PDB file of C-alpha atoms in Angstrom:
ATOM      1  CA  MET A   1    -130.075 224.950 175.409  1.00 80.00           C
ATOM      2  CA  VAL A   2    -132.900 222.586 174.506  1.00 89.00           C
ATOM      3  CA  GLU A   3    -132.119 219.102 175.813  1.00 95.00           C
ATOM      4  CA  GLN A   4    -133.366 215.889 174.225  1.00 97.00           C
ATOM      5  CA  VAL A   5    -132.607 212.408 175.572  1.00 98.00           C
ATOM      6  CA  VAL A   6    -133.031 209.500 173.174  1.00 98.00           C
ATOM      7  CA  ASP A   7    -132.417 205.755 173.373  1.00 98.00           C
ATOM      8  CA  VAL A   8    -130.212 204.823 170.439  1.00 98.00           C
ATOM      9  CA  PRO A   9    -130.504 201.174 169.343  1.00 97.00           C
ATOM     10  CA  ALA A  10    -127.283 199.168 169.272  1.00 97.00           C
ATOM     11  CA  ASN A  11    -126.238 195.580 168.691  1.00 95.00           C
ATOM     12  CA  ILE A  12    -123.064 194.961 170.675  1.00 91.00           C
ATOM     13  CA  GLY A  13    -121.680 191.464 171.075  1.00 84.00           C
ATOM     14  CA  GLY A  14    -124.923 190.014 169.787  1.00 87.00           C
ATOM     15  CA  ALA A  15    -127.001 191.815 172.431  1.00 87.00           C
ATOM     16  CA  GLN A  16    -129.719 194.249 171.408  1.00 95.00           C
ATOM     17  CA  ILE A  17    -129.438 197.222 173.748  1.00 97.00           C
ATOM     18  CA  THR A  18    -130.098 200.961 173.756  1.00 97.00           C
ATOM     19  CA  LEU A  19    -127.628 203.747 174.480  1.00 98.00           C
ATOM     20  CA  GLN A  20    -128.912 206.698 176.516  1.00 98.00           C
ATOM     21  CA  THR A  21    -127.906 209.727 174.466  1.00 98.00           C
ATOM     22  CA  THR A  22    -128.224 213.430 175.228  1.00 98.00           C
ATOM     23  CA  ILE A  23    -128.619 215.875 172.331  1.00 98.00           C
ATOM     24  CA  TYR A  24    -128.390 219.657 172.453  1.00 98.00           C
ATOM     25  CA  LYS A  25    -129.434 221.508 169.298  1.00 96.00           C
ATOM     26  CA  PRO A  26    -129.361 225.192 168.398  1.00 95.00           C
ATOM     27  CA  PRO A  27    -132.527 226.866 167.049  1.00 94.00           C
ATOM     28  CA  GLY A  28    -133.575 226.029 163.507  1.00 92.00           C
ATOM     29  CA  ALA A  29    -133.712 223.034 161.233  1.00 92.00           C
ATOM     30  CA  GLY A  30    -130.040 222.787 160.303  1.00 91.00           C
ATOM     31  CA  PRO A  31    -128.128 221.031 159.009  1.00 97.00           C
ATOM     32  CA  PHE A  32    -125.704 221.756 161.845  1.00 98.00           C
ATOM     33  CA  PRO A  33    -122.095 220.683 162.393  1.00 98.00           C
ATOM     34  CA  VAL A  34    -121.928 217.973 165.057  1.00 98.00           C
ATOM     35  CA  LEU A  35    -119.756 217.495 168.125  1.00 98.00           C
ATOM     36  CA  PHE A  36    -119.778 214.028 169.666  1.00 98.00           C
ATOM     37  CA  MET A  37    -118.604 214.474 173.265  1.00 98.00           C
ATOM     38  CA  ASN A  38    -117.589 211.335 175.165  1.00 98.00           C
ATOM     39  CA  HIS A  39    -117.707 210.917 178.947  1.00 97.00           C
ATOM     40  CA  GLY A  40    -115.225 209.470 181.411  1.00 95.00           C
ATOM     41  CA  LYS A  41    -115.776 206.842 184.097  1.00 92.00           C
ATOM     42  CA  ASP A  42    -116.476 207.486 187.749  1.00 90.00           C
ATOM     43  CA  GLY A  43    -115.379 205.001 190.379  1.00 84.00           C
ATOM     44  CA  GLY A  44    -117.728 202.122 191.164  1.00 85.00           C
ATOM     45  CA  ASP A  45    -120.659 200.692 189.209  1.00 90.00           C
ATOM     46  CA  ALA A  46    -120.890 202.312 185.779  1.00 92.00           C
ATOM     47  CA  HIS A  47    -124.685 201.977 185.796  1.00 92.00           C
ATOM     48  CA  GLN A  48    -124.794 204.210 188.895  1.00 93.00           C
ATOM     49  CA  GLN A  49    -122.930 206.963 187.055  1.00 95.00           C
ATOM     50  CA  PRO A  50    -125.133 209.971 186.201  1.00 96.00           C
ATOM     51  CA  ARG A  51    -125.974 210.777 182.609  1.00 97.00           C
ATOM     52  CA  ALA A  52    -123.253 213.086 181.284  1.00 97.00           C
ATOM     53  CA  THR A  53    -124.291 216.538 180.038  1.00 97.00           C
ATOM     54  CA  PHE A  54    -121.015 218.551 179.838  1.00 98.00           C
ATOM     55  CA  PRO A  55    -122.804 221.905 180.298  1.00 97.00           C
ATOM     56  CA  VAL A  56    -119.674 224.034 179.821  1.00 98.00           C
ATOM     57  CA  VAL A  57    -118.540 222.372 176.585  1.00 98.00           C
ATOM     58  CA  SER A  58    -122.091 222.047 175.284  1.00 98.00           C
ATOM     59  CA  LYS A  59    -122.790 225.743 175.792  1.00 97.00           C
ATOM     60  CA  GLU A  60    -119.627 226.840 173.952  1.00 97.00           C
ATOM     61  CA  PHE A  61    -120.406 224.695 170.915  1.00 98.00           C
ATOM     62  CA  VAL A  62    -124.185 225.160 170.742  1.00 98.00           C
ATOM     63  CA  LYS A  63    -123.851 228.941 170.719  1.00 97.00           C
ATOM     64  CA  ARG A  64    -121.578 228.506 167.700  1.00 97.00           C
ATOM     65  CA  GLY A  65    -124.241 226.564 165.859  1.00 97.00           C
ATOM     66  CA  TYR A  66    -123.200 222.987 166.669  1.00 98.00           C
ATOM     67  CA  VAL A  67    -125.356 220.079 167.708  1.00 98.00           C
ATOM     68  CA  VAL A  68    -123.731 218.419 170.724  1.00 98.00           C
ATOM     69  CA  VAL A  69    -124.318 214.682 171.133  1.00 98.00           C
ATOM     70  CA  ILE A  70    -123.299 212.904 174.359  1.00 98.00           C
ATOM     71  CA  PRO A  71    -123.836 209.133 174.205  1.00 98.00           C
ATOM     72  CA  MET A  72    -123.585 207.052 177.366  1.00 98.00           C
ATOM     73  CA  ARG A  73    -121.644 204.002 176.314  1.00 97.00           C
ATOM     74  CA  MET A  74    -122.556 200.368 176.980  1.00 95.00           C
ATOM     75  CA  GLY A  75    -123.043 199.710 180.676  1.00 95.00           C
ATOM     76  CA  PHE A  76    -123.100 203.372 181.742  1.00 96.00           C
ATOM     77  CA  ALA A  77    -126.026 205.223 183.360  1.00 96.00           C
ATOM     78  CA  GLY A  78    -129.241 204.423 181.460  1.00 96.00           C
ATOM     79  CA  SER A  79    -127.552 202.485 178.647  1.00 97.00           C
ATOM     80  CA  GLY A  80    -127.967 198.737 178.389  1.00 96.00           C
ATOM     81  CA  GLY A  81    -125.322 196.058 178.676  1.00 93.00           C
ATOM     82  CA  THR A  82    -122.361 195.751 181.020  1.00 91.00           C
ATOM     83  CA  TYR A  83    -119.268 197.933 181.158  1.00 90.00           C
ATOM     84  CA  VAL A  84    -116.177 196.144 179.858  1.00 82.00           C
ATOM     85  CA  ASN A  85    -113.502 196.423 182.557  1.00 78.00           C
ATOM     86  CA  SER A  86    -110.368 195.650 180.552  1.00 71.00           C
ATOM     87  CA  HIS A  87    -108.164 198.519 181.710  1.00 67.00           C
ATOM     88  CA  CYS A  88    -104.991 196.445 181.500  1.00 82.00           C
ATOM     89  CA  ASP A  89    -105.699 196.026 177.784  1.00 89.00           C
ATOM     90  CA  ALA A  90    -106.183 199.699 177.012  1.00 92.00           C
ATOM     91  CA  ARG A  91    -106.200 199.268 173.250  1.00 93.00           C
ATOM     92  CA  ASN A  92    -109.055 196.756 173.317  1.00 93.00           C
ATOM     93  CA  ASN A  93    -110.875 198.798 175.938  1.00 93.00           C
ATOM     94  CA  GLY A  94    -110.734 201.903 173.754  1.00 95.00           C
ATOM     95  CA  GLU A  95    -111.982 199.973 170.734  1.00 95.00           C
ATOM     96  CA  GLN A  96    -114.920 198.572 172.672  1.00 93.00           C
ATOM     97  CA  GLN A  97    -115.822 202.028 173.959  1.00 95.00           C
ATOM     98  CA  ALA A  98    -115.605 203.396 170.405  1.00 96.00           C
ATOM     99  CA  ASN A  99    -117.998 200.694 169.258  1.00 95.00           C
ATOM    100  CA  SER A 100    -120.766 202.265 171.361  1.00 96.00           C
ATOM    101  CA  LEU A 101    -119.914 205.668 169.917  1.00 97.00           C
ATOM    102  CA  PHE A 102    -120.200 204.340 166.365  1.00 97.00           C
ATOM    103  CA  PHE A 103    -123.823 203.277 166.937  1.00 97.00           C
ATOM    104  CA  ALA A 104    -124.652 206.753 168.224  1.00 97.00           C
ATOM    105  CA  MET A 105    -122.905 208.314 165.248  1.00 97.00           C
ATOM    106  CA  ASP A 106    -124.782 206.105 162.813  1.00 97.00           C
ATOM    107  CA  TYR A 107    -128.082 207.180 164.366  1.00 97.00           C
ATOM    108  CA  VAL A 108    -127.271 210.889 164.456  1.00 97.00           C
ATOM    109  CA  MET A 109    -125.809 211.143 160.977  1.00 95.00           C
ATOM    110  CA  LYS A 110    -129.090 209.875 159.517  1.00 96.00           C
ATOM    111  CA  GLN A 111    -130.978 212.806 161.032  1.00 97.00           C
ATOM    112  CA  PRO A 112    -131.892 215.694 158.689  1.00 97.00           C
ATOM    113  CA  TRP A 113    -130.430 218.263 161.106  1.00 97.00           C
ATOM    114  CA  ALA A 114    -126.920 216.736 161.039  1.00 98.00           C
ATOM    115  CA  ASP A 115    -124.245 218.043 158.661  1.00 98.00           C
ATOM    116  CA  GLN A 116    -122.558 214.819 157.597  1.00 96.00           C
ATOM    117  CA  ASP A 117    -119.459 216.622 156.311  1.00 97.00           C
ATOM    118  CA  HIS A 118    -118.629 218.627 159.452  1.00 98.00           C
ATOM    119  CA  VAL A 119    -118.107 216.381 162.460  1.00 98.00           C
ATOM    120  CA  ILE A 120    -115.798 216.569 165.487  1.00 98.00           C
ATOM    121  CA  ILE A 121    -115.235 213.768 168.009  1.00 98.00           C
ATOM    122  CA  ALA A 122    -114.093 214.785 171.490  1.00 98.00           C
ATOM    123  CA  GLY A 123    -113.879 213.239 174.918  1.00 98.00           C
ATOM    124  CA  GLN A 124    -112.654 213.651 178.467  1.00 98.00           C
ATOM    125  CA  SER A 125    -110.638 211.025 180.388  1.00 97.00           C
ATOM    126  CA  HIS A 126    -112.009 207.604 179.367  1.00 96.00           C
ATOM    127  CA  GLY A 127    -113.969 209.504 176.735  1.00 97.00           C
ATOM    128  CA  GLY A 128    -110.710 210.929 175.413  1.00 98.00           C
ATOM    129  CA  LEU A 129    -109.404 207.399 174.949  1.00 97.00           C
ATOM    130  CA  THR A 130    -112.690 206.605 173.208  1.00 98.00           C
ATOM    131  CA  ALA A 131    -112.258 209.579 170.863  1.00 98.00           C
ATOM    132  CA  ILE A 132    -108.671 208.670 169.959  1.00 98.00           C
ATOM    133  CA  ALA A 133    -109.647 205.029 169.398  1.00 98.00           C
ATOM    134  CA  ALA A 134    -112.547 206.102 167.170  1.00 98.00           C
ATOM    135  CA  GLY A 135    -110.222 208.418 165.262  1.00 97.00           C
ATOM    136  CA  SER A 136    -108.021 205.489 164.314  1.00 97.00           C
ATOM    137  CA  HIS A 137    -110.805 204.424 161.946  1.00 96.00           C
ATOM    138  CA  LYS A 138    -111.728 206.137 158.711  1.00 92.00           C
ATOM    139  CA  ILE A 139    -115.074 207.840 159.330  1.00 93.00           C
ATOM    140  CA  ALA A 140    -116.622 209.976 156.609  1.00 93.00           C
ATOM    141  CA  GLY A 141    -117.160 213.579 157.635  1.00 96.00           C
ATOM    142  CA  VAL A 142    -114.986 213.588 160.753  1.00 98.00           C
ATOM    143  CA  ARG A 143    -112.635 216.578 160.528  1.00 98.00           C
ATOM    144  CA  GLY A 144    -110.865 216.354 163.886  1.00 98.00           C
ATOM    145  CA  ILE A 145    -110.460 214.732 167.294  1.00 98.00           C
ATOM    146  CA  ILE A 146    -110.167 216.606 170.599  1.00 98.00           C
ATOM    147  CA  ASN A 147    -108.662 214.705 173.519  1.00 98.00           C
ATOM    148  CA  PHE A 148    -109.181 216.189 176.981  1.00 98.00           C
ATOM    149  CA  ALA A 149    -106.919 214.244 179.380  1.00 98.00           C
ATOM    150  CA  GLY A 150    -107.647 210.955 177.639  1.00 97.00           C
ATOM    151  CA  GLY A 151    -106.812 207.550 179.063  1.00 95.00           C
ATOM    152  CA  VAL A 152    -108.028 204.841 181.425  1.00 91.00           C
ATOM    153  CA  ASN A 153    -106.524 204.440 184.890  1.00 84.00           C
ATOM    154  CA  SER A 154    -106.539 200.867 186.159  1.00 69.00           C
ATOM    155  CA  ARG A 155    -106.377 200.152 189.877  1.00 66.00           C
ATOM    156  CA  SER A 156    -105.267 196.619 189.038  1.00 65.00           C
ATOM    157  CA  HIS A 157    -101.745 195.316 189.556  1.00 74.00           C
ATOM    158  CA  CYS A 158    -100.628 195.631 185.957  1.00 84.00           C
ATOM    159  CA  ASP A 159     -98.601 197.999 183.815  1.00 88.00           C
ATOM    160  CA  TRP A 160    -101.612 200.074 182.815  1.00 90.00           C
ATOM    161  CA  GLN A 161     -99.410 203.060 181.938  1.00 92.00           C
ATOM    162  CA  GLY A 162     -97.413 200.949 179.498  1.00 94.00           C
ATOM    163  CA  ALA A 163    -100.641 199.543 178.103  1.00 93.00           C
ATOM    164  CA  LEU A 164    -101.865 203.100 177.466  1.00 95.00           C
ATOM    165  CA  VAL A 165     -98.668 204.041 175.634  1.00 97.00           C
ATOM    166  CA  ASP A 166     -98.942 200.890 173.507  1.00 96.00           C
ATOM    167  CA  ALA A 167    -102.593 201.656 172.766  1.00 96.00           C
ATOM    168  CA  PHE A 168    -101.847 205.192 171.599  1.00 98.00           C
ATOM    169  CA  LYS A 169     -99.003 203.885 169.443  1.00 98.00           C
ATOM    170  CA  ALA A 170    -101.388 201.452 167.768  1.00 98.00           C
ATOM    171  CA  TYR A 171    -104.040 204.145 167.270  1.00 98.00           C
ATOM    172  CA  GLY A 172    -101.499 206.561 165.806  1.00 97.00           C
ATOM    173  CA  GLY A 173    -100.382 203.955 163.304  1.00 97.00           C
ATOM    174  CA  SER A 174    -103.784 203.841 161.642  1.00 96.00           C
ATOM    175  CA  SER A 175    -105.180 207.360 162.199  1.00 96.00           C
ATOM    176  CA  THR A 176    -105.292 210.025 159.493  1.00 95.00           C
ATOM    177  CA  ILE A 177    -107.496 212.521 161.368  1.00 97.00           C
ATOM    178  CA  PRO A 178    -105.846 215.579 162.998  1.00 98.00           C
ATOM    179  CA  SER A 179    -106.142 215.732 166.766  1.00 98.00           C
ATOM    180  CA  LEU A 180    -105.704 218.245 169.581  1.00 98.00           C
ATOM    181  CA  TRP A 181    -104.677 217.059 173.056  1.00 98.00           C
ATOM    182  CA  PHE A 182    -104.989 218.792 176.451  1.00 98.00           C
ATOM    183  CA  TYR A 183    -103.118 217.514 179.522  1.00 98.00           C
ATOM    184  CA  GLY A 184    -102.454 219.535 182.679  1.00 98.00           C
ATOM    185  CA  ALA A 185     -99.389 219.488 184.931  1.00 97.00           C
ATOM    186  CA  ASN A 186    -101.322 218.405 188.043  1.00 97.00           C
ATOM    187  CA  ASP A 187    -103.579 215.790 186.441  1.00 97.00           C
ATOM    188  CA  THR A 188    -103.917 213.099 189.124  1.00 94.00           C
ATOM    189  CA  HIS A 189    -104.579 210.338 186.574  1.00 93.00           C
ATOM    190  CA  PHE A 190    -102.345 211.083 183.614  1.00 95.00           C
ATOM    191  CA  GLY A 191     -99.435 213.301 184.582  1.00 95.00           C
ATOM    192  CA  PRO A 192     -97.036 215.164 182.267  1.00 97.00           C
ATOM    193  CA  THR A 193     -94.576 212.274 181.806  1.00 97.00           C
ATOM    194  CA  LEU A 194     -97.261 209.768 180.850  1.00 97.00           C
ATOM    195  CA  ALA A 195     -98.986 212.330 178.603  1.00 98.00           C
ATOM    196  CA  ALA A 196     -95.701 213.036 176.829  1.00 98.00           C
ATOM    197  CA  ASP A 197     -95.041 209.310 176.401  1.00 98.00           C
ATOM    198  CA  MET A 198     -98.495 208.737 174.901  1.00 98.00           C
ATOM    199  CA  TYR A 199     -98.066 211.708 172.592  1.00 98.00           C
ATOM    200  CA  LYS A 200     -94.622 210.557 171.430  1.00 98.00           C
ATOM    201  CA  ALA A 201     -95.904 207.036 170.798  1.00 98.00           C
ATOM    202  CA  TYR A 202     -98.892 208.325 168.841  1.00 98.00           C
ATOM    203  CA  THR A 203     -97.025 210.802 166.656  1.00 98.00           C
ATOM    204  CA  SER A 204     -93.997 208.534 166.107  1.00 98.00           C
ATOM    205  CA  ALA A 205     -96.388 205.945 164.693  1.00 98.00           C
ATOM    206  CA  GLY A 206     -97.759 208.511 162.234  1.00 97.00           C
ATOM    207  CA  GLY A 207    -100.649 210.068 164.155  1.00 97.00           C
ATOM    208  CA  LYS A 208    -101.346 213.762 163.642  1.00 98.00           C
ATOM    209  CA  ALA A 209    -101.553 215.542 166.983  1.00 98.00           C
ATOM    210  CA  GLN A 210    -100.853 218.801 168.786  1.00 98.00           C
ATOM    211  CA  LEU A 211    -100.219 218.544 172.522  1.00 98.00           C
ATOM    212  CA  VAL A 212    -101.252 221.451 174.745  1.00 98.00           C
ATOM    213  CA  ALA A 213     -99.439 220.942 178.062  1.00 97.00           C
ATOM    214  CA  TYR A 214    -101.027 223.843 179.903  1.00 96.00           C
ATOM    215  CA  GLY A 215     -99.614 223.562 183.416  1.00 94.00           C
ATOM    216  CA  PRO A 216    -101.521 223.240 186.692  1.00 97.00           C
ATOM    217  CA  PHE A 217    -105.251 223.879 187.014  1.00 97.00           C
ATOM    218  CA  LYS A 218    -106.907 224.231 190.420  1.00 97.00           C
ATOM    219  CA  LYS A 219    -106.458 221.097 192.566  1.00 97.00           C
ATOM    220  CA  ASP A 220    -106.632 218.629 189.675  1.00 97.00           C
ATOM    221  CA  ALA A 221    -106.281 219.419 185.971  1.00 97.00           C
ATOM    222  CA  HIS A 222    -108.116 216.217 185.090  1.00 97.00           C
ATOM    223  CA  GLY A 223    -111.459 217.995 185.357  1.00 94.00           C
ATOM    224  CA  MET A 224    -110.381 221.212 183.633  1.00 98.00           C
ATOM    225  CA  VAL A 225    -112.752 220.926 180.686  1.00 97.00           C
ATOM    226  CA  SER A 226    -115.795 220.675 182.975  1.00 97.00           C
ATOM    227  CA  SER A 227    -114.991 223.910 184.805  1.00 98.00           C
ATOM    228  CA  PRO A 228    -116.138 227.334 183.549  1.00 98.00           C
ATOM    229  CA  ALA A 229    -112.652 228.595 184.441  1.00 98.00           C
ATOM    230  CA  GLY A 230    -111.177 226.080 182.017  1.00 98.00           C
ATOM    231  CA  VAL A 231    -112.733 227.712 178.943  1.00 98.00           C
ATOM    232  CA  ALA A 232    -109.935 230.300 178.862  1.00 97.00           C
ATOM    233  CA  ILE A 233    -107.451 227.408 178.542  1.00 98.00           C
ATOM    234  CA  TRP A 234    -109.098 225.130 176.017  1.00 98.00           C
ATOM    235  CA  TRP A 235    -111.228 227.381 173.814  1.00 98.00           C
ATOM    236  CA  PRO A 236    -108.494 229.546 172.167  1.00 98.00           C
ATOM    237  CA  GLU A 237    -106.520 226.448 171.116  1.00 98.00           C
ATOM    238  CA  THR A 238    -109.712 224.671 170.096  1.00 98.00           C
ATOM    239  CA  GLU A 239    -110.800 227.643 168.009  1.00 98.00           C
ATOM    240  CA  ARG A 240    -107.499 227.595 166.103  1.00 98.00           C
ATOM    241  CA  PHE A 241    -107.786 223.854 165.629  1.00 98.00           C
ATOM    242  CA  LEU A 242    -111.381 224.005 164.397  1.00 98.00           C
ATOM    243  CA  LYS A 243    -110.484 226.689 161.862  1.00 98.00           C
ATOM    244  CA  SER A 244    -107.544 224.612 160.629  1.00 98.00           C
ATOM    245  CA  VAL A 245    -109.820 221.658 159.831  1.00 98.00           C
ATOM    246  CA  GLY A 246    -112.571 223.726 158.202  1.00 98.00           C
ATOM    247  CA  MET A 247    -115.038 223.859 161.092  1.00 98.00           C
ATOM    248  CA  PRO A 248    -117.047 226.964 162.107  1.00 97.00           C
ATOM    249  CA  THR A 249    -116.135 229.000 165.208  1.00 98.00           C
ATOM    250  CA  GLU A 250    -118.242 232.174 164.943  1.00 97.00           C
ATOM    251  CA  ILE A 251    -120.787 232.806 167.697  1.00 96.00           C
ATOM    252  CA  LYS A 252    -124.306 232.608 166.250  1.00 93.00           C
ATOM    253  CA  TYR A 253    -126.437 232.736 169.380  1.00 89.00           C
ATOM    254  CA  LYS A 254    -125.909 235.028 172.375  1.00 80.00           C
ATOM    255  CA  ASP A 255    -126.235 233.760 175.958  1.00 68.00           C
TER     256      ASP A 255
END
């Protein structure tokens, strides 16, 4: 895969910053369908977090002719600004994370190689929350949302689990975009009960979602999507989902 790293301009909260964004493109001029893949949060200072590349996910989509775009959100890695630590207000946190994503999307969708009518938003952990929050808005060209163990886990003394359920309920009430969710039985952040509660809240409010509760994965299902062994779990369901929303799945480029 050919890697390009660009600094996407953004104006967030009145501050002019740039968002460090990784782009993987297949050969040719396009236009290509686009996957926006959103990262989670490591412990500690967000600026010390490495630039996300998602090699496993990127490889699976690029070989099927997709451009994969991985923006580092405000305050993370080489992006400007300061990370907003509002975990106890999960709904607002997700919206603020989505705001960074929207600037990256605006930049990418103006490029001649981007197919503006065939877009998928995905994310893992905090990036999954970002994807679901973004999907609660009407965005032209976005066909589906993929949520890999989405949420935000606060270490503060607050009801962060309840805040997550409330956030997903609010997002489901305004989303019209189909979504696919993956949560494992031994996820150390968002276990089966919490995942089921978030799913129920989202769908009861009107959100369109399919939950794949796939059981245990290695020592911690939270990182399933980043493991080569996880492809056998998430790709078959993702392939069915992509086909259902009119996105390509055929392999175009061999390894």
